[in-house]
Amino acid sequence: MSVFLTTSGQIIAPIVVLIGIGAILHRAFRLDMNTLSKLILYFFVPAIAFVKIYEAKLSFALLLQVIGFLLLQFVLLLILTEGISRLFRFSKGFSASFSNSVVLTNNGNIGIPVNDLAFRHDPLAMSIQIVVVVFEILVTFTFGLLKASAATKGLLGSIRHFFRLPVLYAIILGLLCNLLQLSVPDFLWVPAKQAANGMLAIALVSIGAQIASVALKKNTWLVVASSFLRLIVSPIVAYGVITLLGLDGITAQALFIASAIPTSRNSAALALEYNNEPEFAAQAVLVSTLLSTITLTLCISLAGSLFP
């Protein structure tokens, strides 16, 4: 019970509060959603991508293990969501948002504090979590962006659009600075760090604003299905992949917990940017975040006993 209360009170509750503030602000002032989307995609996301990649400190062996797990889990979840989309004949736009709501996770803003709490500041566990965050950033703004934009721009148009986004160059710059151990001047590092720290608030407020403008009952069963896949099926898939790869200890525990993190707020931002069922995407983020107060607690409890 104490773990449940701590996780809910210290991690999930503040996130829900920010979403609620966004909803209240939008009701009161009718926020410009297009401006919010541009601000997130072209400023805050490149900042957090650069900062997280630059700060990552990992051994090569650990990197290979974690990336192997993440790639295999990603492929299995993608096959599952694509199969469901074909079975129910979703439109291209809805298929893009549905897949992104399952395969893209909020392992930065939620996963990092969850990891810190569950493993009590263990440096190995946090190093694993940083790899997960970097992988999520790369997947979000390669696969996730191409999937979202292809529904409206077509594949060639979405590829051209991708190469115009600053996040790509932020990732490359972060990797180069990290690998070459280059020092970033304070006049650049301080604003980048401040922008990265502000990502959580602006992203969740924008999600709240999206939610305030739609009826929560729309596409209810699909929102529930998305949350079920993200919060229940994903950890089950993760358990199978961890067993297959022979991972154990803290590595296995950290990856298992990371697999249960709720839907990424970036999936909602991409849906809004490309008008791919933004109401569904916003609801998927909200519902999965709320339900994760229960499922995350269960996964944290199970991790130690499953992977001693």
Short mmCIF file of C-alpha atoms in Angstrom, two decimals:
data_model
loop_
_atom_site.label_atom_id
_atom_site.label_comp_id
_atom_site.label_asym_id
_atom_site.label_seq_id
_atom_site.Cartn_x
_atom_site.Cartn_y
_atom_site.Cartn_z
CA MET A 1 0.00 0.00 0.00
CA SER A 2 2.82 2.42 0.83
CA VAL A 3 4.41 1.89 -2.61
CA PHE A 4 1.05 2.49 -4.27
CA LEU A 5 0.44 5.70 -2.32
CA THR A 6 3.97 6.99 -2.89
CA THR A 7 3.91 6.30 -6.63
CA SER A 8 0.46 7.82 -7.02
CA GLY A 9 1.08 10.84 -4.83
CA GLN A 10 4.59 11.81 -5.90
CA ILE A 11 4.60 10.91 -9.59
CA ILE A 12 1.16 10.45 -11.11
CA ALA A 13 -0.81 13.06 -9.17
CA PRO A 14 1.37 16.03 -10.27
CA ILE A 15 0.97 14.94 -13.89
CA VAL A 16 -2.80 14.78 -13.56
CA VAL A 17 -2.77 18.22 -11.92
CA LEU A 18 -0.92 19.72 -14.91
CA ILE A 19 -3.37 18.13 -17.34
CA GLY A 20 -6.22 19.55 -15.27
CA ILE A 21 -4.66 23.02 -15.32
CA GLY A 22 -4.42 22.83 -19.10
CA ALA A 23 -8.09 21.91 -19.34
CA ILE A 24 -9.09 24.80 -17.04
CA LEU A 25 -6.95 27.32 -18.94
CA HIS A 26 -8.39 26.21 -22.26
CA ARG A 27 -11.96 26.48 -20.94
CA ALA A 28 -11.22 29.98 -19.66
CA PHE A 29 -9.11 31.41 -22.51
CA ARG A 30 -9.50 29.10 -25.55
CA LEU A 31 -5.76 28.49 -26.04
CA ASP A 32 -4.38 28.37 -29.57
CA MET A 33 -3.69 24.65 -30.02
CA ASN A 34 -1.72 25.10 -33.24
CA THR A 35 0.70 27.48 -31.52
CA LEU A 36 1.14 25.08 -28.60
CA SER A 37 1.84 22.22 -31.01
CA LYS A 38 4.47 24.22 -32.90
CA LEU A 39 6.11 25.36 -29.67
CA ILE A 40 6.43 21.77 -28.44
CA LEU A 41 7.58 20.23 -31.72
CA TYR A 42 10.03 22.93 -32.79
CA PHE A 43 11.46 24.13 -29.48
CA PHE A 44 10.86 21.99 -26.39
CA VAL A 45 11.31 18.57 -28.03
CA PRO A 46 14.67 19.42 -29.69
CA ALA A 47 15.89 20.82 -26.37
CA ILE A 48 15.03 17.70 -24.35
CA ALA A 49 16.37 15.40 -27.09
CA PHE A 50 19.75 17.15 -27.06
CA VAL A 51 19.99 17.29 -23.26
CA LYS A 52 19.05 13.64 -22.62
CA ILE A 53 21.36 12.26 -25.30
CA TYR A 54 24.24 14.49 -24.24
CA GLU A 55 23.90 13.45 -20.58
CA ALA A 56 23.69 9.67 -21.19
CA LYS A 57 26.65 7.66 -19.80
CA LEU A 58 26.59 3.98 -20.77
CA SER A 59 28.83 0.97 -21.30
CA PHE A 60 28.81 -0.55 -24.79
CA ALA A 61 27.71 -3.99 -23.54
CA LEU A 62 24.79 -2.53 -21.59
CA LEU A 63 23.82 -0.43 -24.57
CA LEU A 64 23.64 -3.48 -26.84
CA GLN A 65 21.54 -5.45 -24.34
CA VAL A 66 19.03 -2.69 -23.81
CA ILE A 67 18.75 -1.73 -27.48
CA GLY A 68 18.23 -5.38 -28.42
CA PHE A 69 15.36 -5.61 -25.97
CA LEU A 70 13.81 -2.28 -27.06
CA LEU A 71 13.98 -3.11 -30.77
CA LEU A 72 12.39 -6.53 -30.34
CA GLN A 73 9.64 -5.20 -28.08
CA PHE A 74 8.96 -2.34 -30.49
CA VAL A 75 8.62 -4.68 -33.48
CA LEU A 76 6.26 -7.03 -31.63
CA LEU A 77 4.00 -4.19 -30.45
CA LEU A 78 4.01 -2.65 -33.92
CA ILE A 79 2.97 -5.95 -35.52
CA LEU A 80 0.16 -6.21 -32.97
CA THR A 81 -1.17 -2.68 -33.55
CA GLU A 82 -0.90 -2.94 -37.32
CA GLY A 83 -2.82 -6.22 -37.21
CA ILE A 84 -5.60 -4.62 -35.15
CA SER A 85 -5.73 -1.63 -37.52
CA ARG A 86 -6.13 -3.91 -40.53
CA LEU A 87 -8.67 -6.12 -38.76
CA PHE A 88 -10.94 -3.18 -37.92
CA ARG A 89 -10.10 -1.28 -41.13
CA PHE A 90 -8.97 1.92 -39.45
CA SER A 91 -8.35 4.96 -41.64
CA LYS A 92 -4.71 5.94 -42.23
CA GLY A 93 -4.99 8.79 -39.76
CA PHE A 94 -6.58 6.70 -37.05
CA SER A 95 -4.17 3.82 -37.63
CA ALA A 96 -1.25 6.22 -37.17
CA SER A 97 -2.59 7.60 -33.89
CA PHE A 98 -3.56 4.14 -32.60
CA SER A 99 -0.10 2.67 -33.29
CA ASN A 100 1.66 5.69 -31.80
CA SER A 101 -0.51 5.53 -28.66
CA VAL A 102 0.74 1.99 -28.01
CA VAL A 103 4.38 1.97 -29.16
CA LEU A 104 5.36 5.47 -27.95
CA THR A 105 5.74 5.86 -24.20
CA ASN A 106 6.31 8.68 -21.72
CA ASN A 107 9.55 7.18 -20.42
CA GLY A 108 11.16 10.59 -20.05
CA ASN A 109 8.77 12.58 -17.90
CA ILE A 110 7.20 9.63 -16.09
CA GLY A 111 9.74 6.82 -16.54
CA ILE A 112 12.70 8.69 -15.07
CA PRO A 113 11.02 9.62 -11.73
CA VAL A 114 9.46 6.13 -11.52
CA ASN A 115 12.89 4.56 -12.03
CA ASP A 116 14.44 6.89 -9.46
CA LEU A 117 11.78 5.98 -6.90
CA ALA A 118 11.70 2.24 -7.58
CA PHE A 119 15.48 1.76 -7.51
CA ARG A 120 16.33 4.43 -4.92
CA HIS A 121 18.76 6.41 -7.09
CA ASP A 122 20.64 3.31 -8.33
CA PRO A 123 23.06 4.55 -11.06
CA LEU A 124 22.84 1.33 -13.11
CA ALA A 125 19.06 1.45 -13.19
CA MET A 126 19.11 5.13 -14.19
CA SER A 127 21.66 4.46 -16.95
CA ILE A 128 19.29 1.85 -18.37
CA GLN A 129 16.42 4.30 -18.14
CA ILE A 130 18.39 6.94 -20.03
CA VAL A 131 18.97 4.43 -22.86
CA VAL A 132 15.22 3.83 -22.95
CA VAL A 133 14.55 7.57 -23.09
CA VAL A 134 17.03 8.11 -25.93
CA PHE A 135 15.52 5.17 -27.85
CA GLU A 136 12.03 6.61 -27.34
CA ILE A 137 13.14 10.01 -28.64
CA LEU A 138 14.64 8.41 -31.75
CA VAL A 139 11.59 6.21 -32.39
CA THR A 140 9.14 9.05 -31.77
CA PHE A 141 10.76 11.36 -34.29
CA THR A 142 11.55 8.75 -36.90
CA PHE A 143 8.83 6.09 -36.93
CA GLY A 144 6.24 8.06 -34.95
CA LEU A 145 6.61 11.23 -36.98
CA LEU A 146 6.74 9.42 -40.32
CA LYS A 147 3.69 7.36 -39.37
CA ALA A 148 1.73 10.46 -38.35
CA SER A 149 2.75 12.66 -41.27
CA ALA A 150 2.44 9.96 -43.94
CA ALA A 151 -1.30 9.80 -43.27
CA THR A 152 -1.67 13.38 -44.53
CA LYS A 153 1.50 14.17 -46.50
CA GLY A 154 2.32 10.81 -48.08
CA LEU A 155 5.59 8.94 -47.53
CA LEU A 156 7.86 11.17 -49.65
CA GLY A 157 6.32 14.33 -48.25
CA SER A 158 6.69 13.07 -44.68
CA ILE A 159 10.37 12.17 -45.26
CA ARG A 160 11.08 15.63 -46.62
CA HIS A 161 9.24 17.15 -43.67
CA PHE A 162 11.23 15.00 -41.22
CA PHE A 163 14.54 16.34 -42.51
CA ARG A 164 13.30 19.89 -41.92
CA LEU A 165 12.58 19.26 -38.24
CA PRO A 166 15.13 20.58 -35.71
CA VAL A 167 14.81 17.47 -33.49
CA LEU A 168 16.80 15.40 -36.02
CA TYR A 169 19.75 17.76 -35.79
CA ALA A 170 19.41 18.05 -32.02
CA ILE A 171 19.77 14.24 -31.78
CA ILE A 172 22.81 14.20 -34.08
CA LEU A 173 24.43 17.10 -32.23
CA GLY A 174 23.77 15.47 -28.85
CA LEU A 175 25.32 12.19 -30.01
CA LEU A 176 28.41 13.92 -31.40
CA CYS A 177 28.94 16.00 -28.26
CA ASN A 178 28.49 12.89 -26.10
CA LEU A 179 30.79 10.59 -28.10
CA LEU A 180 33.48 13.22 -28.58
CA GLN A 181 33.09 14.45 -24.99
CA LEU A 182 32.72 18.04 -26.15
CA SER A 183 31.89 20.68 -23.57
CA VAL A 184 28.79 22.77 -24.27
CA PRO A 185 29.21 26.48 -23.45
CA ASP A 186 27.05 27.72 -20.57
CA PHE A 187 25.27 30.30 -22.73
CA LEU A 188 23.90 27.38 -24.81
CA TRP A 189 23.67 24.67 -22.15
CA VAL A 190 21.71 26.70 -19.58
CA PRO A 191 18.82 27.63 -21.91
CA ALA A 192 18.77 24.11 -23.39
CA LYS A 193 18.55 22.62 -19.89
CA GLN A 194 15.84 25.08 -18.86
CA ALA A 195 13.81 24.31 -21.97
CA ALA A 196 14.18 20.56 -21.37
CA ASN A 197 13.01 21.00 -17.77
CA GLY A 198 9.97 22.93 -19.00
CA MET A 199 8.93 20.22 -21.46
CA LEU A 200 6.79 18.32 -18.94
CA ALA A 201 4.65 21.28 -17.95
CA ILE A 202 4.00 22.68 -21.43
CA ALA A 203 3.32 19.23 -22.92
CA LEU A 204 0.84 18.17 -20.23
CA VAL A 205 -0.90 21.55 -20.20
CA SER A 206 -1.37 21.23 -23.97
CA ILE A 207 -2.82 17.73 -23.54
CA GLY A 208 -5.24 19.10 -20.96
CA ALA A 209 -6.26 21.83 -23.40
CA GLN A 210 -6.88 19.21 -26.09
CA ILE A 211 -9.00 17.13 -23.75
CA ALA A 212 -11.08 20.15 -22.69
CA SER A 213 -12.20 20.69 -26.28
CA VAL A 214 -13.52 17.17 -26.96
CA ALA A 215 -16.08 14.76 -25.55
CA LEU A 216 -14.33 12.07 -23.50
CA LYS A 217 -16.88 9.46 -24.54
CA LYS A 218 -15.80 9.58 -28.20
CA ASN A 219 -14.05 6.36 -29.34
CA THR A 220 -14.28 5.06 -25.77
CA TRP A 221 -13.64 1.39 -26.55
CA LEU A 222 -10.63 2.22 -28.72
CA VAL A 223 -9.15 4.43 -25.99
CA VAL A 224 -9.61 1.57 -23.50
CA ALA A 225 -8.10 -0.91 -26.01
CA SER A 226 -5.09 1.36 -26.52
CA SER A 227 -4.56 1.68 -22.76
CA PHE A 228 -4.92 -2.08 -22.30
CA LEU A 229 -2.24 -2.74 -24.92
CA ARG A 230 0.09 -0.08 -23.49
CA LEU A 231 -0.29 -0.93 -19.79
CA ILE A 232 -1.04 -4.67 -19.73
CA VAL A 233 0.02 -6.29 -23.00
CA SER A 234 3.29 -4.35 -23.27
CA PRO A 235 4.65 -5.65 -19.90
CA ILE A 236 3.61 -9.18 -20.89
CA VAL A 237 5.51 -8.81 -24.17
CA ALA A 238 8.44 -7.35 -22.22
CA TYR A 239 8.48 -10.34 -19.88
CA GLY A 240 8.70 -12.69 -22.86
CA VAL A 241 11.49 -10.69 -24.52
CA ILE A 242 13.48 -10.41 -21.26
CA THR A 243 13.19 -14.19 -20.78
CA LEU A 244 14.16 -14.83 -24.40
CA LEU A 245 17.27 -12.64 -24.12
CA GLY A 246 18.24 -14.09 -20.74
CA LEU A 247 18.31 -10.75 -18.93
CA ASP A 248 18.10 -10.64 -15.14
CA GLY A 249 18.65 -8.47 -12.07
CA ILE A 250 18.38 -4.71 -12.23
CA THR A 251 18.59 -4.65 -16.03
CA ALA A 252 15.53 -6.89 -16.37
CA GLN A 253 13.64 -5.09 -13.60
CA ALA A 254 14.26 -1.63 -15.08
CA LEU A 255 13.20 -2.69 -18.58
CA PHE A 256 10.09 -4.46 -17.28
CA ILE A 257 8.98 -1.35 -15.38
CA ALA A 258 9.78 0.90 -18.36
CA SER A 259 7.51 -1.26 -20.54
CA ALA A 260 4.52 -0.33 -18.36
CA ILE A 261 4.90 3.45 -18.68
CA PRO A 262 1.77 5.17 -20.09
CA THR A 263 1.32 6.65 -23.55
CA SER A 264 3.67 9.41 -24.65
CA ARG A 265 2.36 12.96 -24.70
CA ASN A 266 4.30 13.24 -28.00
CA SER A 267 1.78 10.88 -29.61
CA ALA A 268 -0.90 13.49 -28.87
CA ALA A 269 1.35 16.31 -30.08
CA LEU A 270 1.98 14.48 -33.39
CA ALA A 271 -1.72 13.72 -33.80
CA LEU A 272 -2.53 17.39 -33.26
CA GLU A 273 0.22 18.58 -35.61
CA TYR A 274 -0.99 16.34 -38.48
CA ASN A 275 -4.70 16.24 -37.55
CA ASN A 276 -4.75 12.46 -37.07
CA GLU A 277 -7.63 11.97 -34.63
CA PRO A 278 -6.18 14.38 -32.01
CA GLU A 279 -9.18 13.80 -29.71
CA PHE A 280 -8.46 10.07 -29.55
CA ALA A 281 -4.74 10.66 -29.02
CA ALA A 282 -5.31 13.11 -26.16
CA GLN A 283 -7.76 10.76 -24.47
CA ALA A 284 -5.35 7.83 -24.85
CA VAL A 285 -2.67 9.81 -22.99
CA LEU A 286 -5.07 10.84 -20.23
CA VAL A 287 -6.67 7.42 -19.67
CA SER A 288 -3.39 5.49 -19.78
CA THR A 289 -1.82 7.96 -17.35
CA LEU A 290 -4.71 7.63 -14.91
CA LEU A 291 -4.83 3.83 -15.13
CA SER A 292 -1.05 3.60 -14.74
CA THR A 293 -1.46 4.58 -11.08
CA ILE A 294 -2.58 0.98 -10.61
CA THR A 295 -0.67 -0.92 -13.31
CA LEU A 296 2.69 0.74 -12.65
CA THR A 297 2.46 -0.04 -8.97
CA LEU A 298 1.76 -3.69 -9.79
CA CYS A 299 4.69 -3.86 -12.22
CA ILE A 300 7.07 -2.30 -9.70
CA SER A 301 5.96 -4.89 -7.16
CA LEU A 302 6.31 -7.78 -9.62
CA ALA A 303 9.69 -6.75 -11.04
CA GLY A 304 11.72 -7.81 -8.02
CA SER A 305 10.07 -11.21 -7.69
CA LEU A 306 10.11 -11.99 -11.44
CA PHE A 307 13.74 -10.97 -11.99
CA PRO A 308 15.70 -11.40 -8.72
#
